[in-house]
Coordinates of C-alpha atoms in Angstrom, one line a residue:
Chain A
M1 CA -0.5 1.5 55.0
F2 CA -0.8 -1.1 57.8
F3 CA 1.6 -4.0 58.2
R4 CA 1.5 -7.4 59.7
I5 CA 3.9 -10.3 59.9
I6 CA 2.3 -13.5 58.8
P7 CA 4.2 -16.8 59.2
K8 CA 4.2 -18.8 56.0
R9 CA 2.8 -21.7 57.8
E10 CA -0.4 -19.8 58.4
I11 CA -1.1 -19.2 54.7
P12 CA -3.2 -22.4 54.3
E13 CA -5.4 -21.3 57.2
L14 CA -5.9 -17.9 55.5
V15 CA -6.7 -19.6 52.2
R16 CA -9.2 -21.9 53.9
G17 CA -10.9 -19.0 55.6
L18 CA -11.1 -17.0 52.4
A19 CA -12.6 -20.1 50.6
S20 CA -15.4 -20.0 53.0
Q21 CA -16.5 -16.7 51.6
F22 CA -15.0 -16.4 48.2
H23 CA -14.0 -18.4 45.1
V24 CA -10.3 -18.4 45.6
I25 CA -8.1 -18.3 42.4
G26 CA -4.4 -18.7 42.5
P27 CA -1.3 -20.0 40.7
V28 CA -1.5 -23.8 40.5
A29 CA 0.9 -26.2 38.7
K30 CA -0.4 -27.6 35.4
D31 CA 1.5 -29.5 32.7
G32 CA 4.9 -28.3 33.7
S33 CA 4.0 -24.7 34.1
F34 CA 1.6 -22.6 36.1
V35 CA -1.8 -21.1 35.6
Y36 CA -4.2 -19.0 37.7
A37 CA -7.0 -21.5 38.4
P38 CA -9.7 -22.0 41.2
L39 CA -8.1 -23.7 44.1
S40 CA -9.8 -26.9 45.3
A41 CA -7.4 -27.2 48.4
P42 CA -5.1 -24.7 50.0
A43 CA -2.1 -27.1 49.2
E44 CA -2.6 -26.5 45.5
L45 CA -1.5 -22.8 45.9
R46 CA 1.9 -22.5 44.5
L47 CA 3.3 -19.1 45.9
D48 CA 6.7 -20.2 44.6
Y49 CA 5.6 -20.0 40.9
D50 CA 7.7 -18.0 38.5
T51 CA 5.0 -16.9 36.0
T52 CA 1.7 -18.1 34.6
L53 CA 1.0 -18.9 30.9
L54 CA -1.9 -16.5 30.8
P55 CA -2.2 -13.3 32.9
A56 CA -4.9 -12.4 35.5
K57 CA -6.9 -10.4 33.1
E58 CA -8.9 -13.5 32.2
W59 CA -10.6 -13.0 35.6
F60 CA -11.9 -9.5 34.8
F61 CA -11.9 -9.5 31.1
P62 CA -12.5 -13.1 29.9
S63 CA -11.1 -14.3 26.7
S64 CA -14.7 -14.7 25.6
E65 CA -17.8 -13.4 27.4
T66 CA -21.5 -12.8 26.7
L67 CA -22.3 -9.1 26.8
M68 CA -26.1 -9.5 26.3
R69 CA -28.7 -11.9 25.1
F70 CA -31.3 -10.6 22.6
T71 CA -34.3 -11.5 20.6
V72 CA -33.9 -11.1 16.8
A73 CA -37.4 -10.3 15.8
D74 CA -37.9 -7.1 17.9
N75 CA -34.2 -6.4 18.4
V76 CA -34.5 -6.3 22.2
V77 CA -32.0 -7.0 24.9
I78 CA -33.3 -9.7 27.3
D79 CA -30.4 -10.0 29.6
D80 CA -27.2 -8.0 30.1
S81 CA -26.5 -8.9 33.7
V82 CA -23.0 -8.8 34.9
D83 CA -20.9 -11.2 36.9
E84 CA -20.8 -10.5 40.6
T85 CA -19.2 -13.7 41.9
K86 CA -17.1 -12.9 44.9
R87 CA -13.6 -13.9 44.2
V88 CA -10.1 -13.6 45.6
L89 CA -7.1 -13.6 43.3
F90 CA -4.3 -14.9 45.6
G91 CA -0.8 -14.6 44.6
L92 CA -0.4 -12.0 41.9
H93 CA 3.2 -10.7 41.3
P94 CA 3.7 -7.0 41.3
C95 CA 3.6 -6.9 37.4
D96 CA 0.2 -8.4 37.3
V97 CA -1.1 -6.2 40.1
N98 CA 0.1 -3.2 38.2
S99 CA -1.3 -4.6 35.0
L100 CA -4.8 -4.3 36.5
L101 CA -4.3 -0.7 37.3
L102 CA -3.4 -0.1 33.7
M103 CA -6.5 -1.9 32.6
D104 CA -8.5 0.2 35.0
N105 CA -7.6 3.3 33.2
V106 CA -9.3 1.9 30.2
F107 CA -12.2 0.0 31.6
L108 CA -13.1 2.2 34.6
G109 CA -12.3 5.6 33.2
D110 CA -14.7 7.5 30.8
N111 CA -17.7 5.3 29.9
P112 CA -16.9 2.6 32.5
D113 CA -17.3 -0.9 31.3
P114 CA -19.9 -2.6 33.5
Y115 CA -18.7 -6.1 32.9
Y116 CA -15.1 -5.4 33.9
K117 CA -16.3 -3.1 36.8
A118 CA -18.4 -5.8 38.3
R119 CA -15.7 -8.3 38.4
R120 CA -13.2 -5.8 39.7
D121 CA -15.5 -4.6 42.4
N122 CA -16.1 -8.2 43.6
T123 CA -12.5 -9.4 43.5
L124 CA -10.0 -9.1 46.3
I125 CA -6.3 -9.0 45.3
V126 CA -3.7 -10.7 47.4
G127 CA -0.3 -10.0 45.9
V128 CA 2.9 -11.9 46.7
S129 CA 6.6 -11.0 46.0
C130 CA 8.7 -12.8 43.5
M131 CA 12.2 -13.0 42.1
P132 CA 12.8 -12.2 38.5
N133 CA 13.4 -14.9 35.9
E134 CA 15.5 -14.5 32.8
H135 CA 12.6 -12.8 30.9
C136 CA 11.5 -10.3 33.5
F137 CA 12.1 -6.6 32.9
C138 CA 9.4 -5.0 35.2
N139 CA 12.2 -3.0 36.7
A140 CA 12.4 -1.0 33.4
W141 CA 9.0 0.5 33.8
G142 CA 8.9 0.8 37.7
T143 CA 6.3 -2.0 37.8
D144 CA 8.5 -4.2 40.0
E145 CA 7.0 -2.3 43.0
T146 CA 3.4 -2.1 43.8
H147 CA 2.0 0.3 46.4
W148 CA -1.7 0.1 45.6
G149 CA -4.1 -1.9 43.6
F150 CA -4.2 -4.8 46.2
D151 CA -6.0 -5.6 49.5
I152 CA -3.0 -7.6 50.9
F153 CA 0.5 -7.8 49.6
L154 CA 2.8 -10.5 51.0
S155 CA 6.6 -9.9 50.8
D156 CA 8.7 -12.9 51.4
I157 CA 11.3 -12.3 54.2
G158 CA 12.2 -16.0 54.9
E159 CA 10.0 -17.9 57.4
D160 CA 7.4 -15.1 57.3
Y161 CA 5.6 -12.7 54.9
Y162 CA 5.9 -9.0 55.6
A163 CA 2.2 -8.2 54.7
S164 CA 1.1 -4.8 53.5
I165 CA -2.5 -4.3 54.1
R166 CA -4.3 -1.7 51.9
S167 CA -8.0 -2.2 52.4
V168 CA -10.5 -2.5 55.2
M169 CA -11.6 -5.9 53.9
G170 CA -8.0 -6.9 53.7
A171 CA -7.4 -5.9 57.3
E172 CA -10.6 -7.8 58.5
L173 CA -9.6 -11.0 56.7
V174 CA -6.2 -11.0 58.1
D175 CA -7.6 -10.3 61.7
R176 CA -10.1 -13.1 61.3
Y177 CA -8.0 -15.9 59.8
V178 CA -4.3 -15.4 60.8
A179 CA -2.8 -14.7 64.1
G180 CA 0.3 -12.9 62.8
R181 CA 2.0 -10.1 64.8
P182 CA 3.0 -6.4 64.4
I183 CA 6.2 -5.7 62.3
T184 CA 9.4 -4.8 64.1
D185 CA 12.5 -2.7 62.9
D186 CA 14.2 -6.1 62.2
D187 CA 11.3 -7.2 60.0
T188 CA 11.6 -4.0 58.0
A189 CA 15.3 -4.5 57.7
A190 CA 14.7 -8.0 56.4
F191 CA 12.2 -6.6 53.9
Q192 CA 14.7 -4.0 52.6
R193 CA 17.4 -6.7 52.3
R194 CA 14.9 -8.9 50.4
T195 CA 14.1 -6.0 48.1
A196 CA 17.8 -5.3 47.4
E197 CA 18.3 -8.8 46.5
F198 CA 15.3 -8.7 44.1
K199 CA 16.5 -5.5 42.4
A200 CA 19.9 -7.0 41.9
A201 CA 18.6 -10.2 40.4
F202 CA 17.4 -8.7 37.1
T203 CA 19.4 -9.9 34.1
N204 CA 17.6 -7.8 31.3
D205 CA 18.8 -4.2 31.0
V206 CA 16.2 -2.3 28.9
D207 CA 17.1 1.3 28.1
T208 CA 13.7 3.0 28.1
S209 CA 15.0 6.6 27.6
Q210 CA 13.2 8.8 25.2
L211 CA 11.0 6.1 23.8
P212 CA 8.2 8.5 22.7
V213 CA 10.7 10.5 20.7
L214 CA 12.4 7.5 19.1
L215 CA 9.0 5.9 18.2
D216 CA 8.1 9.1 16.2
A217 CA 11.6 9.9 14.9
K218 CA 12.2 6.4 13.7
F219 CA 8.8 5.8 12.5
D220 CA 10.1 5.1 9.0
S221 CA 13.1 3.1 10.1
D222 CA 13.7 -0.2 8.4
I223 CA 13.9 -2.1 11.9
W224 CA 10.1 -2.3 11.4
E225 CA 10.4 -4.1 8.2
K226 CA 13.0 -6.4 9.6
L227 CA 10.7 -7.2 12.6
G228 CA 7.7 -7.5 10.3
E229 CA 9.5 -10.2 8.2
K230 CA 9.9 -12.2 11.3
C231 CA 6.5 -11.8 12.8
L232 CA 4.1 -14.7 12.2
A233 CA 1.0 -12.5 12.9
C234 CA -0.2 -15.2 15.3
G235 CA -1.4 -12.7 18.0
A236 CA 0.2 -14.8 20.8
C237 CA 1.8 -11.6 22.3
S238 CA -1.5 -10.0 22.7
M239 CA -3.2 -13.0 24.2
V240 CA -0.6 -13.6 26.9
C241 CA -0.2 -9.8 27.6
P242 CA -1.6 -8.7 30.9
T243 CA -2.3 -5.3 29.5
C244 CA -3.6 -5.9 26.0
Y245 CA -7.2 -5.1 26.1
C246 CA -8.4 -4.9 22.5
F247 CA -11.5 -6.8 21.7
D248 CA -13.9 -8.0 19.0
V249 CA -17.6 -8.2 19.3
H250 CA -19.8 -10.6 17.3
D251 CA -23.3 -11.9 17.5
V252 CA -24.0 -15.6 17.9
L253 CA -27.5 -17.0 17.2
E254 CA -29.0 -19.9 19.0
A255 CA -30.1 -22.9 16.9
D256 CA -33.7 -21.5 16.8
Q257 CA -32.4 -18.4 15.1
L258 CA -34.9 -16.4 17.3
T259 CA -32.5 -15.4 20.1
G260 CA -28.7 -15.0 20.4
C261 CA -25.8 -13.7 22.3
R262 CA -23.6 -10.6 21.6
V263 CA -20.1 -11.9 22.5
R264 CA -16.8 -10.2 23.0
T265 CA -13.6 -12.0 22.6
W266 CA -9.8 -11.0 22.9
D267 CA -8.5 -9.5 19.7
S268 CA -5.0 -8.5 18.5
C269 CA -3.7 -5.6 16.5
Q270 CA -1.4 -8.1 15.0
F271 CA -4.3 -9.8 13.0
K272 CA -4.7 -8.6 9.4
E273 CA -8.3 -7.5 9.6
F274 CA -7.9 -5.5 12.7
A275 CA -7.8 -2.0 11.1
E276 CA -9.8 -3.0 7.9
V277 CA -12.8 -0.9 7.0
A278 CA -15.6 -1.4 4.4
H279 CA -14.5 -2.1 0.9
G280 CA -11.4 -3.8 2.1
H281 CA -9.3 -0.7 2.8
N282 CA -6.8 -1.7 5.4
F283 CA -4.9 1.0 7.5
R284 CA -2.3 -1.5 8.6
D285 CA -2.1 -4.2 5.9
T286 CA 1.5 -5.3 6.5
R287 CA 3.0 -7.2 9.4
A288 CA 5.7 -4.5 9.8
S289 CA 3.0 -1.8 10.3
R290 CA 1.2 -4.0 12.8
V291 CA 4.2 -4.8 14.8
K292 CA 5.1 -1.1 14.8
Y293 CA 1.6 -0.2 15.9
R294 CA 1.7 -2.6 18.9
Y295 CA 4.8 -0.9 20.2
Y296 CA 3.8 2.5 19.2
H297 CA 0.5 2.2 21.1
K298 CA 2.0 0.6 24.2
Q299 CA 4.9 2.9 24.6
W300 CA 3.4 6.1 23.3
G301 CA -0.3 5.9 22.6
Y302 CA -1.4 4.8 25.9
L303 CA 1.3 6.9 27.6
S304 CA 0.0 10.0 26.0
K305 CA -3.4 9.4 27.7
F306 CA -2.5 7.9 31.0
E307 CA 1.1 8.9 31.7
R308 CA 2.3 5.3 31.9
V309 CA 3.4 2.8 29.3
L310 CA 1.2 -0.1 28.6
C311 CA 3.7 -2.8 29.5
V312 CA 4.6 -4.2 33.0
G313 CA 7.6 -6.2 31.8
C314 CA 6.2 -9.6 32.8
G315 CA 8.1 -11.3 30.0
R316 CA 5.1 -13.5 28.9
C317 CA 5.3 -12.2 25.3
T318 CA 9.1 -13.1 25.3
R319 CA 8.1 -16.7 26.0
A320 CA 5.2 -16.8 23.7
C321 CA 6.7 -15.3 20.6
K322 CA 8.0 -17.9 18.2
A323 CA 9.8 -15.1 16.2
Q324 CA 11.7 -13.7 19.2
I325 CA 10.0 -10.3 19.0
N326 CA 9.8 -8.9 22.5
P327 CA 10.1 -5.6 24.2
P328 CA 13.7 -5.7 25.3
R329 CA 14.7 -6.6 21.7
V330 CA 12.4 -4.0 20.1
V331 CA 13.5 -1.3 22.4
R332 CA 17.2 -2.2 21.7
A333 CA 16.4 -1.9 17.9
L334 CA 14.8 1.5 18.6
Q335 CA 17.8 2.7 20.5
T336 CA 20.5 1.3 18.1
G337 CA 18.6 1.2 14.8
L338 CA 19.6 -2.4 14.5
V339 CA 17.6 -5.6 14.8
D340 CA 20.0 -8.0 16.7
Chain B
M1 CA -7.9 1.1 42.9
T2 CA -8.6 -0.6 46.2
T3 CA -11.3 -3.2 45.9
H4 CA -14.7 -2.3 47.2
L5 CA -16.9 -5.2 47.7
S6 CA -20.1 -3.3 48.1
A7 CA -20.0 -1.1 44.9
A8 CA -23.0 0.9 43.8
P9 CA -24.9 -0.8 41.2
I10 CA -24.3 -0.1 37.5
V11 CA -26.9 2.2 36.0
V12 CA -25.6 2.6 32.5
N13 CA -24.4 -0.1 30.1
P14 CA -22.7 1.8 27.2
Y15 CA -22.9 -1.4 25.1
R16 CA -26.6 -1.7 25.3
P17 CA -28.3 -0.3 22.2
S18 CA -31.4 1.9 22.5
P19 CA -34.3 0.8 20.4
A20 CA -35.1 3.0 17.5
R21 CA -37.8 2.8 14.9
I22 CA -37.2 3.4 11.2
T23 CA -39.5 6.3 10.2
S24 CA -38.5 6.9 6.7
I25 CA -36.3 5.3 4.0
I26 CA -35.3 7.1 0.8
D27 CA -33.4 5.5 -2.0
L28 CA -30.6 7.8 -3.0
T29 CA -28.6 5.6 -5.3
P30 CA -28.6 1.8 -5.9
M31 CA -26.1 1.5 -3.1
E32 CA -27.2 4.2 -0.6
K33 CA -30.2 4.8 1.3
L34 CA -31.2 7.6 3.6
F35 CA -32.7 6.2 6.8
E36 CA -34.5 8.3 9.4
F37 CA -34.8 6.9 12.9
R38 CA -36.8 7.8 16.0
L39 CA -35.5 6.7 19.4
I40 CA -38.2 4.9 21.4
G41 CA -39.1 6.8 24.6
D42 CA -39.2 10.6 25.3
A43 CA -36.3 10.2 27.8
A44 CA -34.0 8.6 25.1
R45 CA -34.8 11.2 22.5
E46 CA -34.2 14.0 25.0
A47 CA -30.9 12.5 26.0
F48 CA -29.7 12.2 22.5
D49 CA -27.8 15.6 22.1
F50 CA -25.2 15.5 19.4
Q51 CA -22.8 17.6 17.3
A52 CA -22.3 17.6 13.5
G53 CA -19.5 15.0 12.9
Q54 CA -20.4 12.6 15.6
F55 CA -21.5 9.1 14.9
V56 CA -23.7 6.3 16.2
E57 CA -23.2 2.5 16.4
L58 CA -26.0 1.0 14.5
S59 CA -26.9 -2.4 16.0
I60 CA -29.0 -5.2 14.4
F61 CA -29.1 -8.2 16.8
G62 CA -28.0 -11.3 15.1
V63 CA -25.8 -9.4 12.7
G64 CA -23.7 -7.0 14.7
E65 CA -22.9 -3.3 14.9
A66 CA -21.4 -0.7 12.5
P67 CA -20.3 3.0 13.2
I68 CA -22.3 5.4 11.0
S69 CA -21.9 9.2 10.9
I70 CA -25.1 11.2 11.6
S71 CA -26.2 13.1 8.6
S72 CA -29.0 15.2 10.1
A73 CA -28.4 18.5 11.8
P74 CA -28.3 18.9 15.5
S75 CA -30.8 21.7 15.0
K76 CA -33.4 19.2 14.0
Q77 CA -34.3 17.4 17.2
G78 CA -36.3 14.3 17.6
F79 CA -34.9 12.2 14.8
I80 CA -31.6 10.8 13.6
E81 CA -30.8 10.5 9.9
L82 CA -28.1 8.0 8.7
C83 CA -26.9 7.8 5.1
V84 CA -25.9 4.2 4.6
R85 CA -24.0 2.5 1.9
N86 CA -24.8 -1.3 1.5
S87 CA -21.3 -2.4 2.0
G88 CA -21.2 -5.1 4.7
D89 CA -23.3 -7.5 6.9
V90 CA -24.9 -4.8 9.2
T91 CA -25.4 -2.2 6.5
G92 CA -26.8 -4.9 4.2
A93 CA -29.2 -6.0 7.0
L94 CA -30.3 -2.4 7.4
H95 CA -31.0 -2.1 3.8
S96 CA -33.4 -5.0 3.9
K97 CA -35.3 -3.3 6.7
K98 CA -38.7 -1.6 6.2
C99 CA -40.3 1.5 7.6
G100 CA -41.5 0.7 11.1
D101 CA -38.8 -1.9 11.9
I102 CA -36.9 -1.6 15.0
V103 CA -33.1 -1.4 15.2
G104 CA -30.7 -0.4 17.9
L105 CA -28.6 2.8 18.1
R106 CA -25.8 3.6 20.6
G107 CA -24.2 7.1 20.9
P108 CA -23.8 9.8 20.0
F109 CA -20.0 9.2 20.0
G110 CA -16.8 11.0 19.3
R111 CA -15.9 14.6 18.8
G112 CA -17.7 16.6 16.1
F113 CA -16.9 19.8 14.2
P114 CA -16.3 22.8 16.3
F115 CA -19.5 24.5 15.3
Q116 CA -19.3 27.4 17.8
E117 CA -15.7 28.1 17.0
M118 CA -16.5 28.2 13.2
K119 CA -19.2 30.9 13.7
G120 CA -18.2 34.2 12.3
H121 CA -16.1 32.7 9.5
D122 CA -16.2 31.6 5.9
I123 CA -16.7 27.8 5.5
L124 CA -15.1 25.7 2.9
L125 CA -16.5 22.1 2.8
V126 CA -14.9 19.4 0.7
A127 CA -16.6 16.0 0.3
G128 CA -15.8 13.0 -1.7
G129 CA -18.4 10.2 -2.3
L130 CA -20.0 9.0 0.9
G131 CA -17.9 11.6 2.8
I132 CA -20.8 14.0 2.2
A133 CA -22.9 12.2 4.9
P134 CA -21.2 13.8 8.0
L135 CA -20.7 17.0 6.2
K136 CA -24.4 17.2 5.4
S137 CA -25.1 17.4 9.1
L138 CA -22.8 20.4 9.4
I139 CA -24.1 22.0 6.1
N140 CA -27.7 21.7 7.5
H141 CA -26.7 23.0 10.8
I142 CA -25.0 26.1 9.2
H143 CA -28.2 26.5 7.1
D144 CA -30.3 26.7 10.1
D145 CA -27.9 29.4 11.6
R146 CA -27.0 30.9 8.3
H147 CA -26.6 34.5 9.6
D148 CA -23.8 33.5 11.9
F149 CA -21.5 32.5 9.0
G150 CA -19.8 34.2 6.1
K151 CA -19.5 32.7 2.7
V152 CA -20.2 29.0 2.5
T153 CA -18.6 27.0 -0.3
I154 CA -19.2 23.4 -0.8
L155 CA -17.0 21.3 -3.2
Y156 CA -18.4 17.8 -3.7
G157 CA -16.8 15.2 -5.9
S158 CA -18.5 11.9 -7.1
R159 CA -17.6 9.1 -9.4
T160 CA -20.5 9.5 -11.7
P161 CA -23.6 11.8 -11.8
A162 CA -25.7 8.8 -10.6
D163 CA -23.5 8.5 -7.5
I164 CA -24.2 12.1 -6.3
L165 CA -25.9 11.9 -2.9
F166 CA -28.6 14.3 -1.7
R167 CA -28.9 15.5 -5.2
A168 CA -32.5 16.8 -4.8
Q169 CA -31.4 19.0 -2.0
F170 CA -28.3 20.1 -3.8
D171 CA -30.1 20.8 -7.1
M172 CA -32.2 23.3 -5.1
W173 CA -29.1 24.9 -3.5
R174 CA -27.3 25.4 -6.7
H175 CA -29.7 28.3 -7.3
R176 CA -29.3 29.9 -4.0
D177 CA -26.9 32.7 -3.5
D178 CA -26.1 32.0 0.1
F179 CA -24.4 28.6 -0.5
D180 CA -21.8 28.2 -3.3
L181 CA -22.2 24.6 -4.3
I182 CA -19.8 23.2 -7.0
L183 CA -20.2 19.5 -8.0
S184 CA -17.7 17.5 -9.9
V185 CA -17.7 14.0 -11.3
D186 CA -14.8 11.8 -12.4
Q187 CA -16.9 10.0 -15.1
P188 CA -19.5 12.3 -16.7
D189 CA -22.5 11.1 -18.8
E190 CA -24.3 12.9 -21.5
T191 CA -26.6 14.7 -19.1
W192 CA -23.7 16.2 -17.1
D193 CA -23.0 19.9 -17.6
G194 CA -20.9 20.4 -14.4
A195 CA -17.2 20.1 -13.7
V196 CA -15.3 16.9 -14.6
G197 CA -12.3 15.5 -12.7
L198 CA -11.0 15.3 -9.2
V199 CA -12.5 17.6 -6.6
T200 CA -9.0 19.1 -6.1
K201 CA -9.4 20.8 -9.5
L202 CA -12.3 22.9 -8.2
F203 CA -9.8 24.8 -6.0
D204 CA -8.7 26.8 -9.2
T205 CA -12.3 28.2 -9.4
I206 CA -12.7 29.6 -5.9
D207 CA -11.4 32.4 -3.8
V208 CA -10.5 31.8 -0.1
D209 CA -9.9 34.4 2.6
P210 CA -7.0 32.4 4.3
K211 CA -7.3 33.7 7.8
G212 CA -11.1 34.0 7.8
T213 CA -12.0 30.5 6.7
Y214 CA -12.6 27.2 8.3
G215 CA -12.3 24.0 6.2
A216 CA -13.9 20.7 6.6
I217 CA -13.0 17.6 4.7
C218 CA -14.5 14.1 4.5
G219 CA -14.0 11.5 1.8
P220 CA -12.1 8.3 1.0
P221 CA -8.7 7.9 2.7
V222 CA -6.7 8.7 -0.4
M223 CA -8.4 12.1 -0.8
Y224 CA -7.3 13.9 2.3
K225 CA -3.7 14.7 1.5
Y226 CA -4.6 16.2 -1.8
V227 CA -7.4 18.4 -0.6
I228 CA -5.3 19.5 2.5
A229 CA -2.5 20.4 0.0
E230 CA -4.9 22.6 -1.9
M231 CA -6.1 24.3 1.3
R232 CA -2.6 24.9 2.5
K233 CA -1.8 26.4 -1.0
K234 CA -4.7 28.9 -0.2
A235 CA -2.7 29.7 2.9
M236 CA -5.3 28.4 5.3
D237 CA -4.1 27.7 8.9
A238 CA -3.5 24.0 9.8
D239 CA -5.7 24.4 12.9
H240 CA -8.6 25.7 10.9
I241 CA -8.7 22.7 8.5
Y242 CA -10.9 20.0 9.9
V243 CA -10.9 16.3 8.7
S244 CA -13.2 13.4 9.6
F245 CA -11.7 9.9 9.6
E246 CA -13.3 6.6 9.1
R247 CA -11.8 3.7 10.9
R248 CA -12.9 0.2 12.0
M249 CA -14.7 0.4 15.3
K250 CA -16.4 -2.1 17.6
C251 CA -17.2 -0.2 20.9
G252 CA -17.2 3.5 20.1
I253 CA -16.0 4.3 23.6
G254 CA -12.2 4.1 23.5
K255 CA -11.8 0.4 24.7
C256 CA -11.8 -2.1 21.8
G257 CA -8.7 -0.6 20.2
H258 CA -9.7 -1.0 16.5
C259 CA -9.8 2.6 15.6
G260 CA -6.3 3.6 16.7
V261 CA -4.8 6.3 14.6
G262 CA -1.4 7.3 15.7
H263 CA -1.4 7.7 19.4
Q264 CA -5.2 8.4 19.6
Y265 CA -8.5 6.7 19.0
A266 CA -10.8 7.9 16.3
C267 CA -13.8 7.1 18.3
I268 CA -13.1 9.3 21.3
D269 CA -10.4 11.7 20.3
G270 CA -12.0 12.1 16.8
P271 CA -13.5 11.2 14.3
V272 CA -13.0 14.9 13.6
F273 CA -9.4 16.3 14.0
N274 CA -8.0 19.5 12.9
Y275 CA -5.0 19.2 10.5
W276 CA -2.4 20.2 13.1
E277 CA -3.7 17.3 15.2
A278 CA -3.8 15.0 12.3
M279 CA -0.2 15.9 11.2
N280 CA 0.9 14.6 14.6
L281 CA -0.9 11.4 14.2
Q282 CA 1.2 8.7 12.5
E283 CA -0.5 7.0 9.4
A284 CA -3.4 9.3 9.6
I285 CA -3.1 11.0 6.3

């Protein structure tokens, strides 16, 4: 990896330069919190944000997107083009950078998804370091660090960013738009001090040991009934999750009934009809079974395929859940057998 | 993944159905019809290479998609046969189609029965209701390769005599000595002279070579554990008993998440699993 010291005051110049070639999307303040949104001016970029309401997946796997347009009479596809807009996602925290790598396993592995792939191929990622808030637990999964999955990663070392440069395009853009300078040993020492402060700042302690065993051995535990009694089945946990990728597909007809669109939308395994088949048989018809499945899949199902858990510890579901069901609490329940 | 701004163009869209023409429709029961499709274009037909037990996504634009097991045998190239019950929006729309109409197909998807591995063994097939559809693909494939198999026994349970699918074919087979076909119904009528009761009762009437037999089961969700218990009573090995699962599916390619069964997906890891695998899948059976 190549490194560069980029003074913080040069970031607006970098953003301005990027904006001449790309749609630049980054964290901006909105209604008292932050969202990833297109920047209309470099000053809107808030690299001091703590978290965003929705994760970055929206820019690769939108909450609703047209897969294809069709004609009804002859059952023919008339358009299945993909979105090749050139974008930069500027300011992703390590959790969100890592979440995209987890999404990649699903959408870019066997049978690659052309819609996701086109957006991923045409989007540069600029990451930025953060400090944990009270809901963060990325350290539990090792997703507090990121070593790939970005073009440029900016680590805050005071007046400057210690920039890791991962791609040719990232290097070209840094060369073109910022002066910067090479790193020194002092810079690396500052980077290490900053990393130590970051690691020490976590307040959640999540004991992830032996989760696959516990998920199977305690599959019939009453913790799931207790959690199911609390769950509102609203699906908010899935919507705000940077790694939840489940979707629904449905056809929408135009007013003339002659043409239409096949649309996919985010779905959630917490919704009652998610596992229902013909004649109304439902493989998970209780909230308890659906809460359990969400955790079972994230900490074991996905792990069994890709050797990583499907969670990056961003804490968004902790904020979103009105029933206080969240990974630290569920993992505690699995470890102790008690729902606290 | 590091971003590449000049990626190669996408060639294949796995969500885009291939057009297929309906070439035959046979009424089997008031609820089920047997459809035969022919993919349009030589290249599409040649590329469609499947195994018994695999499924397709049937696509009717304006209505949606539904996963359907293939019931024709891989040994019959050039057409695809689907036995479809009118039970939802997509299957209802298909039932209103005529010969010559065009629909869409995607697939074949999933893991089918291990046909090559089954060769050289006796075969015990157990179907309940519409579960005969994927097994018919396997039965016909065995039929076309009959000398490679030992004794072939088919136990098929239906609700009433009128619900028996593929009855014309089975009526012919009842008189053959190379297929042992035993039909059973839950509710007989005055014409019925066969067995009555659950399909599991038929196990009392058959002999099974425990180490030399492969089992295959497909039926309603409630059926599996009882049939598996009977096969285990006959001392068949867990990894020689194959089951085919029905689950809700949208994509067929391991992405939409709907068909999760235990830690796997029915669409790519199944829909056919052996019982050892299925035992290790929570909520599978």
